[in-house]
Amino acid sequence: MACFRPSPRQLEYLVAVSKTGNFSEAARLCHVSQPTLSIQIQLLEDRLQVTLIERSRNGAWPTPVGHKIIDQSKSVLAGLTEIMDTAASTNDNLGRKIRLGVGPTFGPYFLPYLLPALNTQYSGLEICIMESSWGDMHEGLINGELDCALTSPFEDLTTLVYDELIAEPLWIGIPIDHEFSQCERLLPEMFKGEKFFGLSYDYTCYRKRLQEFCDAVGASIHKEYVGNNLDAIRQMVSIGKGLSFFPEYYVVSEFGKEDRVKLRKIQGFPVTRSIGLIWRQDSPRQLHYQRLLAACKGCLMDNHEISERHCIA
């Protein structure tokens, strides 16, 4: 065993199993077949002469020694990523490859503006888009699985850099037959007692902003229905079951044919969420991410253009 050294791929497989709790899901995450992943983890255990993963019909989880080796594996993989980043920092074209995390309520609606511009400006750049939850993006940045992320700021930015891209307006969606849809002005006090649809707890920042608004005006979030995505919430609003917030880039992308929901703002009470680019403080690719952020800012739509295009009152 003294001459044996685990391969980076074996360590990736081990970390993936600990993350998913399932060999099949881990194999999908690593883009290999389950037998390939299982054989490599078994080989790793045989050569190290320890059991790293407990297996059962209900899933797979690390043994005590497995937990320790998995933590060490994450550090090793992060170190390998840093080596690649250092080499890439000397290259043109933003290092030729960026693994970009995006949130599901912003990324899909902003990327159609960003990606064509990047393709024109940096034709040899490979952008690997990884859409995931707030918590997974934070973990991915810390562990080196992501280079940077386009999302709202995390609560813990101790080892990370956050640079704001936009304070994105959130529009209130009101059923067309609700009395508020015909009001010339909407004031904060009018929303006391109203109920708003919210997204699931995976959308931490969105829910936090919605809860802050409800607390401020005396409204509440529906407990009997929690949406898994913005489309689901839009459908609930369209049939008159309540109100909700919709981010501006989602509005631009998805509300063109929506005639059952009126989009409004509250007078004197702007509601926005911060979206920016996040990367590790110690990354040698700081300049790449700053240039990427500059490219993002160059793709922002003008707010007046958004309102005019969609006839929003």
Short mmCIF file of C-alpha atoms in Angstrom, two decimals:
data_model
loop_
_atom_site.label_atom_id
_atom_site.label_comp_id
_atom_site.label_asym_id
_atom_site.label_seq_id
_atom_site.Cartn_x
_atom_site.Cartn_y
_atom_site.Cartn_z
CA MET A 1 0.00 0.00 0.00
CA ALA A 2 2.99 2.30 0.52
CA CYS A 3 3.35 2.82 -3.24
CA PHE A 4 -0.36 3.31 -3.86
CA ARG A 5 -1.69 6.81 -4.58
CA PRO A 6 -5.43 7.39 -5.13
CA SER A 7 -6.17 8.98 -8.48
CA PRO A 8 -8.04 12.32 -8.67
CA ARG A 9 -10.86 10.51 -10.47
CA GLN A 10 -11.24 8.01 -7.62
CA LEU A 11 -11.43 10.88 -5.15
CA GLU A 12 -14.07 12.59 -7.32
CA TYR A 13 -16.14 9.39 -7.33
CA LEU A 14 -15.84 9.10 -3.53
CA VAL A 15 -16.90 12.71 -2.95
CA ALA A 16 -19.82 12.30 -5.37
CA VAL A 17 -21.15 9.26 -3.47
CA SER A 18 -20.95 11.15 -0.18
CA LYS A 19 -22.78 14.09 -1.76
CA THR A 20 -25.62 12.11 -3.36
CA GLY A 21 -25.90 9.16 -0.98
CA ASN A 22 -26.44 6.93 -3.98
CA PHE A 23 -24.10 5.15 -6.40
CA SER A 24 -26.37 5.65 -9.41
CA GLU A 25 -26.76 9.38 -8.80
CA ALA A 26 -23.04 9.73 -8.16
CA ALA A 27 -22.31 8.04 -11.49
CA ARG A 28 -24.63 10.46 -13.30
CA LEU A 29 -22.95 13.37 -11.56
CA CYS A 30 -19.53 12.13 -12.73
CA HIS A 31 -20.77 11.22 -16.23
CA VAL A 32 -19.71 7.57 -15.97
CA SER A 33 -21.53 4.24 -15.71
CA GLN A 34 -22.42 2.94 -12.26
CA PRO A 35 -20.23 -0.21 -12.64
CA THR A 36 -17.22 1.98 -13.49
CA LEU A 37 -17.75 4.14 -10.41
CA SER A 38 -18.45 1.17 -8.13
CA ILE A 39 -15.35 -0.71 -9.30
CA GLN A 40 -13.09 2.29 -8.74
CA ILE A 41 -14.40 2.92 -5.22
CA GLN A 42 -14.05 -0.78 -4.38
CA LEU A 43 -10.48 -0.69 -5.74
CA LEU A 44 -9.78 2.39 -3.62
CA GLU A 45 -11.07 0.62 -0.50
CA ASP A 46 -9.09 -2.54 -1.29
CA ARG A 47 -5.84 -0.66 -1.80
CA LEU A 48 -6.34 1.49 1.31
CA GLN A 49 -7.57 -1.57 3.26
CA VAL A 50 -10.49 0.32 4.81
CA THR A 51 -14.24 0.53 4.22
CA LEU A 52 -15.07 4.06 3.12
CA ILE A 53 -18.74 3.67 2.18
CA GLU A 54 -21.50 1.69 3.89
CA ARG A 55 -23.85 0.20 1.29
CA SER A 56 -27.49 -0.79 1.75
CA ARG A 57 -30.74 -0.90 -0.19
CA ASN A 58 -31.62 2.50 1.26
CA GLY A 59 -28.49 4.25 0.02
CA ALA A 60 -24.82 4.76 0.71
CA TRP A 61 -23.10 6.82 3.37
CA PRO A 62 -19.52 7.34 4.62
CA THR A 63 -18.04 5.34 7.48
CA PRO A 64 -16.24 7.32 10.22
CA VAL A 65 -12.89 6.91 8.48
CA GLY A 66 -14.68 7.57 5.18
CA HIS A 67 -15.78 10.99 6.46
CA LYS A 68 -12.18 11.91 7.25
CA ILE A 69 -10.86 10.75 3.88
CA ILE A 70 -13.68 12.49 2.03
CA ASP A 71 -12.81 15.79 3.73
CA GLN A 72 -9.16 15.28 2.76
CA SER A 73 -10.23 14.38 -0.79
CA LYS A 74 -12.12 17.66 -1.12
CA SER A 75 -9.00 19.55 -0.08
CA VAL A 76 -6.86 17.60 -2.56
CA LEU A 77 -9.32 18.25 -5.41
CA ALA A 78 -9.50 21.94 -4.52
CA GLY A 79 -5.69 22.05 -4.63
CA LEU A 80 -5.66 20.47 -8.08
CA THR A 81 -8.21 23.02 -9.25
CA GLU A 82 -5.97 25.79 -7.94
CA ILE A 83 -3.07 24.40 -9.98
CA MET A 84 -5.22 24.49 -13.11
CA ASP A 85 -6.42 28.00 -12.26
CA THR A 86 -2.86 29.23 -11.84
CA ALA A 87 -1.94 27.86 -15.26
CA ALA A 88 -5.12 29.27 -16.80
CA SER A 89 -4.51 32.72 -15.30
CA THR A 90 -1.61 33.18 -17.71
CA ASN A 91 -3.79 32.41 -20.75
CA ASP A 92 -5.77 34.81 -22.88
CA ASN A 93 -9.47 34.29 -23.58
CA LEU A 94 -10.42 34.29 -19.86
CA GLY A 95 -8.41 31.13 -19.33
CA ARG A 96 -10.27 29.28 -22.11
CA LYS A 97 -12.75 27.65 -19.71
CA ILE A 98 -15.00 28.90 -16.92
CA ARG A 99 -17.34 26.73 -14.82
CA LEU A 100 -20.16 29.15 -14.04
CA GLY A 101 -22.86 28.46 -11.47
CA VAL A 102 -26.23 30.12 -11.99
CA GLY A 103 -29.45 30.25 -10.01
CA PRO A 104 -32.66 28.95 -11.65
CA THR A 105 -34.57 32.23 -11.19
CA PHE A 106 -31.94 34.40 -12.95
CA GLY A 107 -29.51 32.38 -15.05
CA PRO A 108 -31.89 30.93 -17.68
CA TYR A 109 -33.34 34.40 -18.38
CA PHE A 110 -30.09 36.41 -18.45
CA LEU A 111 -27.81 33.93 -20.21
CA PRO A 112 -29.52 34.41 -23.62
CA TYR A 113 -28.16 37.99 -23.49
CA LEU A 114 -24.74 37.07 -22.11
CA LEU A 115 -23.66 33.96 -24.03
CA PRO A 116 -23.85 35.42 -27.57
CA ALA A 117 -21.84 38.44 -26.41
CA LEU A 118 -19.18 36.20 -24.83
CA ASN A 119 -19.03 34.09 -27.97
CA THR A 120 -18.34 37.24 -30.00
CA GLN A 121 -15.82 38.76 -27.60
CA TYR A 122 -14.07 35.52 -26.49
CA SER A 123 -14.65 33.06 -29.33
CA GLY A 124 -12.37 30.37 -27.86
CA LEU A 125 -13.89 30.50 -24.38
CA GLU A 126 -15.74 27.42 -23.12
CA ILE A 127 -18.49 28.26 -20.62
CA CYS A 128 -19.73 25.30 -18.57
CA ILE A 129 -23.09 26.32 -17.09
CA MET A 130 -24.12 24.56 -13.87
CA GLU A 131 -27.60 25.49 -12.66
CA SER A 132 -28.08 24.70 -8.98
CA SER A 133 -29.49 25.91 -5.69
CA TRP A 134 -28.01 28.67 -3.55
CA GLY A 135 -26.49 26.21 -1.07
CA ASP A 136 -25.02 23.95 -3.74
CA MET A 137 -23.40 26.90 -5.50
CA HIS A 138 -21.81 28.02 -2.22
CA GLU A 139 -20.44 24.52 -1.60
CA GLY A 140 -19.29 24.23 -5.21
CA LEU A 141 -17.27 27.44 -4.96
CA ILE A 142 -15.69 26.47 -1.64
CA ASN A 143 -14.78 22.98 -2.90
CA GLY A 144 -13.47 24.17 -6.25
CA GLU A 145 -16.22 22.51 -8.30
CA LEU A 146 -17.21 25.96 -9.62
CA ASP A 147 -14.98 28.82 -10.73
CA CYS A 148 -17.56 31.54 -10.11
CA ALA A 149 -21.31 31.95 -9.71
CA LEU A 150 -23.88 34.43 -10.96
CA THR A 151 -26.38 34.71 -8.12
CA SER A 152 -27.45 36.62 -5.01
CA PRO A 153 -24.84 37.05 -2.25
CA PHE A 154 -24.42 34.21 0.19
CA GLU A 155 -24.87 34.81 3.91
CA ASP A 156 -21.27 33.66 4.44
CA LEU A 157 -18.78 35.42 2.14
CA THR A 158 -15.77 34.89 4.42
CA THR A 159 -13.50 33.42 1.74
CA LEU A 160 -15.38 34.76 -1.27
CA VAL A 161 -15.62 37.96 -3.30
CA TYR A 162 -19.04 39.35 -4.28
CA ASP A 163 -19.33 42.10 -6.90
CA GLU A 164 -22.86 43.27 -7.71
CA LEU A 165 -24.09 43.13 -11.28
CA ILE A 166 -27.62 44.47 -10.86
CA ALA A 167 -30.25 45.37 -8.29
CA GLU A 168 -32.94 43.46 -10.17
CA PRO A 169 -36.50 44.79 -9.70
CA LEU A 170 -39.15 42.35 -8.53
CA TRP A 171 -42.60 42.95 -10.04
CA ILE A 172 -45.78 42.06 -8.19
CA GLY A 173 -47.99 39.71 -10.16
CA ILE A 174 -51.72 40.32 -9.60
CA PRO A 175 -54.61 38.25 -11.02
CA ILE A 176 -56.39 40.18 -13.74
CA ASP A 177 -59.70 40.02 -11.83
CA HIS A 178 -58.21 41.17 -8.51
CA GLU A 179 -59.28 44.66 -7.42
CA PHE A 180 -55.63 45.81 -7.29
CA SER A 181 -55.18 45.23 -11.02
CA GLN A 182 -57.38 48.24 -11.77
CA CYS A 183 -55.83 50.62 -9.22
CA GLU A 184 -53.86 53.56 -10.63
CA ARG A 185 -51.52 53.49 -7.64
CA LEU A 186 -50.52 50.67 -5.30
CA LEU A 187 -49.45 51.69 -1.80
CA PRO A 188 -47.71 49.47 0.78
CA GLU A 189 -50.58 49.61 3.28
CA MET A 190 -52.98 48.14 0.70
CA PHE A 191 -51.29 44.74 0.96
CA LYS A 192 -52.06 44.14 4.62
CA GLY A 193 -53.68 40.70 4.93
CA GLU A 194 -52.87 39.64 1.35
CA LYS A 195 -51.30 36.25 0.66
CA PHE A 196 -48.28 35.70 -1.57
CA PHE A 197 -47.07 32.53 -3.23
CA GLY A 198 -43.44 31.69 -2.53
CA LEU A 199 -40.86 29.28 -3.88
CA SER A 200 -39.51 26.29 -1.98
CA TYR A 201 -36.81 26.63 0.66
CA ASP A 202 -34.12 25.81 -1.92
CA TYR A 203 -34.63 29.39 -3.17
CA THR A 204 -33.24 30.89 0.01
CA CYS A 205 -32.63 34.46 -1.16
CA TYR A 206 -35.94 34.78 -3.02
CA ARG A 207 -37.91 33.58 0.01
CA LYS A 208 -35.98 35.88 2.30
CA ARG A 209 -36.78 38.93 0.17
CA LEU A 210 -40.45 37.96 -0.06
CA GLN A 211 -40.65 37.38 3.71
CA GLU A 212 -39.09 40.79 4.37
CA PHE A 213 -41.72 42.43 2.19
CA CYS A 214 -44.60 40.54 3.81
CA ASP A 215 -43.35 41.44 7.30
CA ALA A 216 -43.08 45.12 6.32
CA VAL A 217 -46.62 45.45 4.91
CA GLY A 218 -48.49 42.92 7.04
CA ALA A 219 -48.94 40.29 4.32
CA SER A 220 -48.15 36.58 4.56
CA ILE A 221 -46.77 33.71 2.45
CA HIS A 222 -49.07 30.84 1.47
CA LYS A 223 -48.31 27.77 3.58
CA GLU A 224 -50.58 25.37 1.73
CA TYR A 225 -48.81 25.78 -1.60
CA VAL A 226 -45.08 26.16 -2.26
CA GLY A 227 -43.90 26.48 -5.86
CA ASN A 228 -40.98 24.54 -7.30
CA ASN A 229 -40.35 27.16 -9.98
CA LEU A 230 -41.54 30.55 -11.19
CA ASP A 231 -43.75 29.05 -13.89
CA ALA A 232 -45.74 27.11 -11.30
CA ILE A 233 -46.28 30.25 -9.23
CA ARG A 234 -47.32 32.22 -12.29
CA GLN A 235 -50.00 29.62 -13.01
CA MET A 236 -51.38 29.89 -9.47
CA VAL A 237 -51.54 33.69 -9.73
CA SER A 238 -53.20 33.50 -13.16
CA ILE A 239 -56.15 31.51 -11.76
CA GLY A 240 -56.71 34.05 -9.00
CA LYS A 241 -55.36 32.14 -6.01
CA GLY A 242 -53.02 34.87 -4.72
CA LEU A 243 -50.20 37.28 -5.51
CA SER A 244 -46.47 36.82 -6.00
CA PHE A 245 -43.17 38.44 -6.99
CA PHE A 246 -41.52 37.91 -10.38
CA PRO A 247 -37.91 38.94 -11.18
CA GLU A 248 -37.59 41.37 -14.08
CA TYR A 249 -35.57 39.13 -16.41
CA TYR A 250 -38.13 36.37 -15.92
CA VAL A 251 -40.84 38.88 -16.82
CA VAL A 252 -39.06 39.80 -20.04
CA SER A 253 -38.62 36.15 -21.01
CA GLU A 254 -41.93 34.59 -19.99
CA PHE A 255 -44.71 37.20 -19.77
CA GLY A 256 -45.04 38.05 -23.45
CA LYS A 257 -48.18 35.90 -23.87
CA GLU A 258 -49.46 36.09 -20.28
CA ASP A 259 -52.82 37.91 -20.22
CA ARG A 260 -54.17 36.71 -16.87
CA VAL A 261 -51.58 38.39 -14.65
CA LYS A 262 -51.06 42.14 -14.26
CA LEU A 263 -47.54 43.27 -13.36
CA ARG A 264 -47.22 46.27 -11.08
CA LYS A 265 -44.85 48.11 -8.75
CA ILE A 266 -45.62 49.70 -5.38
CA GLN A 267 -45.35 53.46 -5.21
CA GLY A 268 -42.51 54.59 -2.96
CA PHE A 269 -41.61 51.00 -2.05
CA PRO A 270 -39.10 49.58 -4.55
CA VAL A 271 -38.52 45.84 -4.19
CA THR A 272 -35.27 44.51 -5.65
CA ARG A 273 -32.81 41.67 -5.21
CA SER A 274 -29.06 41.88 -5.61
CA ILE A 275 -27.46 39.71 -8.31
CA GLY A 276 -23.70 39.59 -8.79
CA LEU A 277 -20.66 37.49 -9.55
CA ILE A 278 -19.01 35.50 -6.75
CA TRP A 279 -15.57 33.85 -6.76
CA ARG A 280 -12.93 32.68 -4.29
CA GLN A 281 -10.74 35.36 -2.71
CA ASP A 282 -7.58 33.33 -3.23
CA SER A 283 -8.24 32.47 -6.88
CA PRO A 284 -5.38 33.45 -9.22
CA ARG A 285 -8.00 34.20 -11.89
CA GLN A 286 -9.29 37.44 -10.36
CA LEU A 287 -8.74 39.37 -13.59
CA HIS A 288 -10.74 36.80 -15.59
CA TYR A 289 -13.75 37.14 -13.32
CA GLN A 290 -13.56 40.92 -13.33
CA ARG A 291 -13.59 40.85 -17.14
CA LEU A 292 -16.50 38.39 -17.09
CA LEU A 293 -18.41 40.72 -14.78
CA ALA A 294 -17.70 43.64 -17.12
CA ALA A 295 -19.08 41.56 -20.00
CA CYS A 296 -22.20 40.83 -17.94
CA LYS A 297 -22.74 44.53 -17.25
CA GLY A 298 -22.46 45.24 -20.95
CA CYS A 299 -25.39 42.88 -21.59
CA LEU A 300 -27.85 44.41 -19.12
CA MET A 301 -31.12 45.63 -20.59
CA ASP A 302 -32.29 49.17 -19.95
CA ASN A 303 -35.18 49.28 -17.45
CA HIS A 304 -37.18 51.67 -19.62
CA GLU A 305 -36.75 49.30 -22.55
CA ILE A 306 -38.09 46.44 -20.46
CA SER A 307 -41.19 48.41 -19.41
CA GLU A 308 -41.90 49.71 -22.91
CA ARG A 309 -41.53 46.30 -24.54
CA HIS A 310 -43.98 44.65 -22.18
CA CYS A 311 -46.45 47.50 -21.60
CA ILE A 312 -46.14 47.24 -17.84
CA ALA A 313 -48.02 49.91 -15.87
#
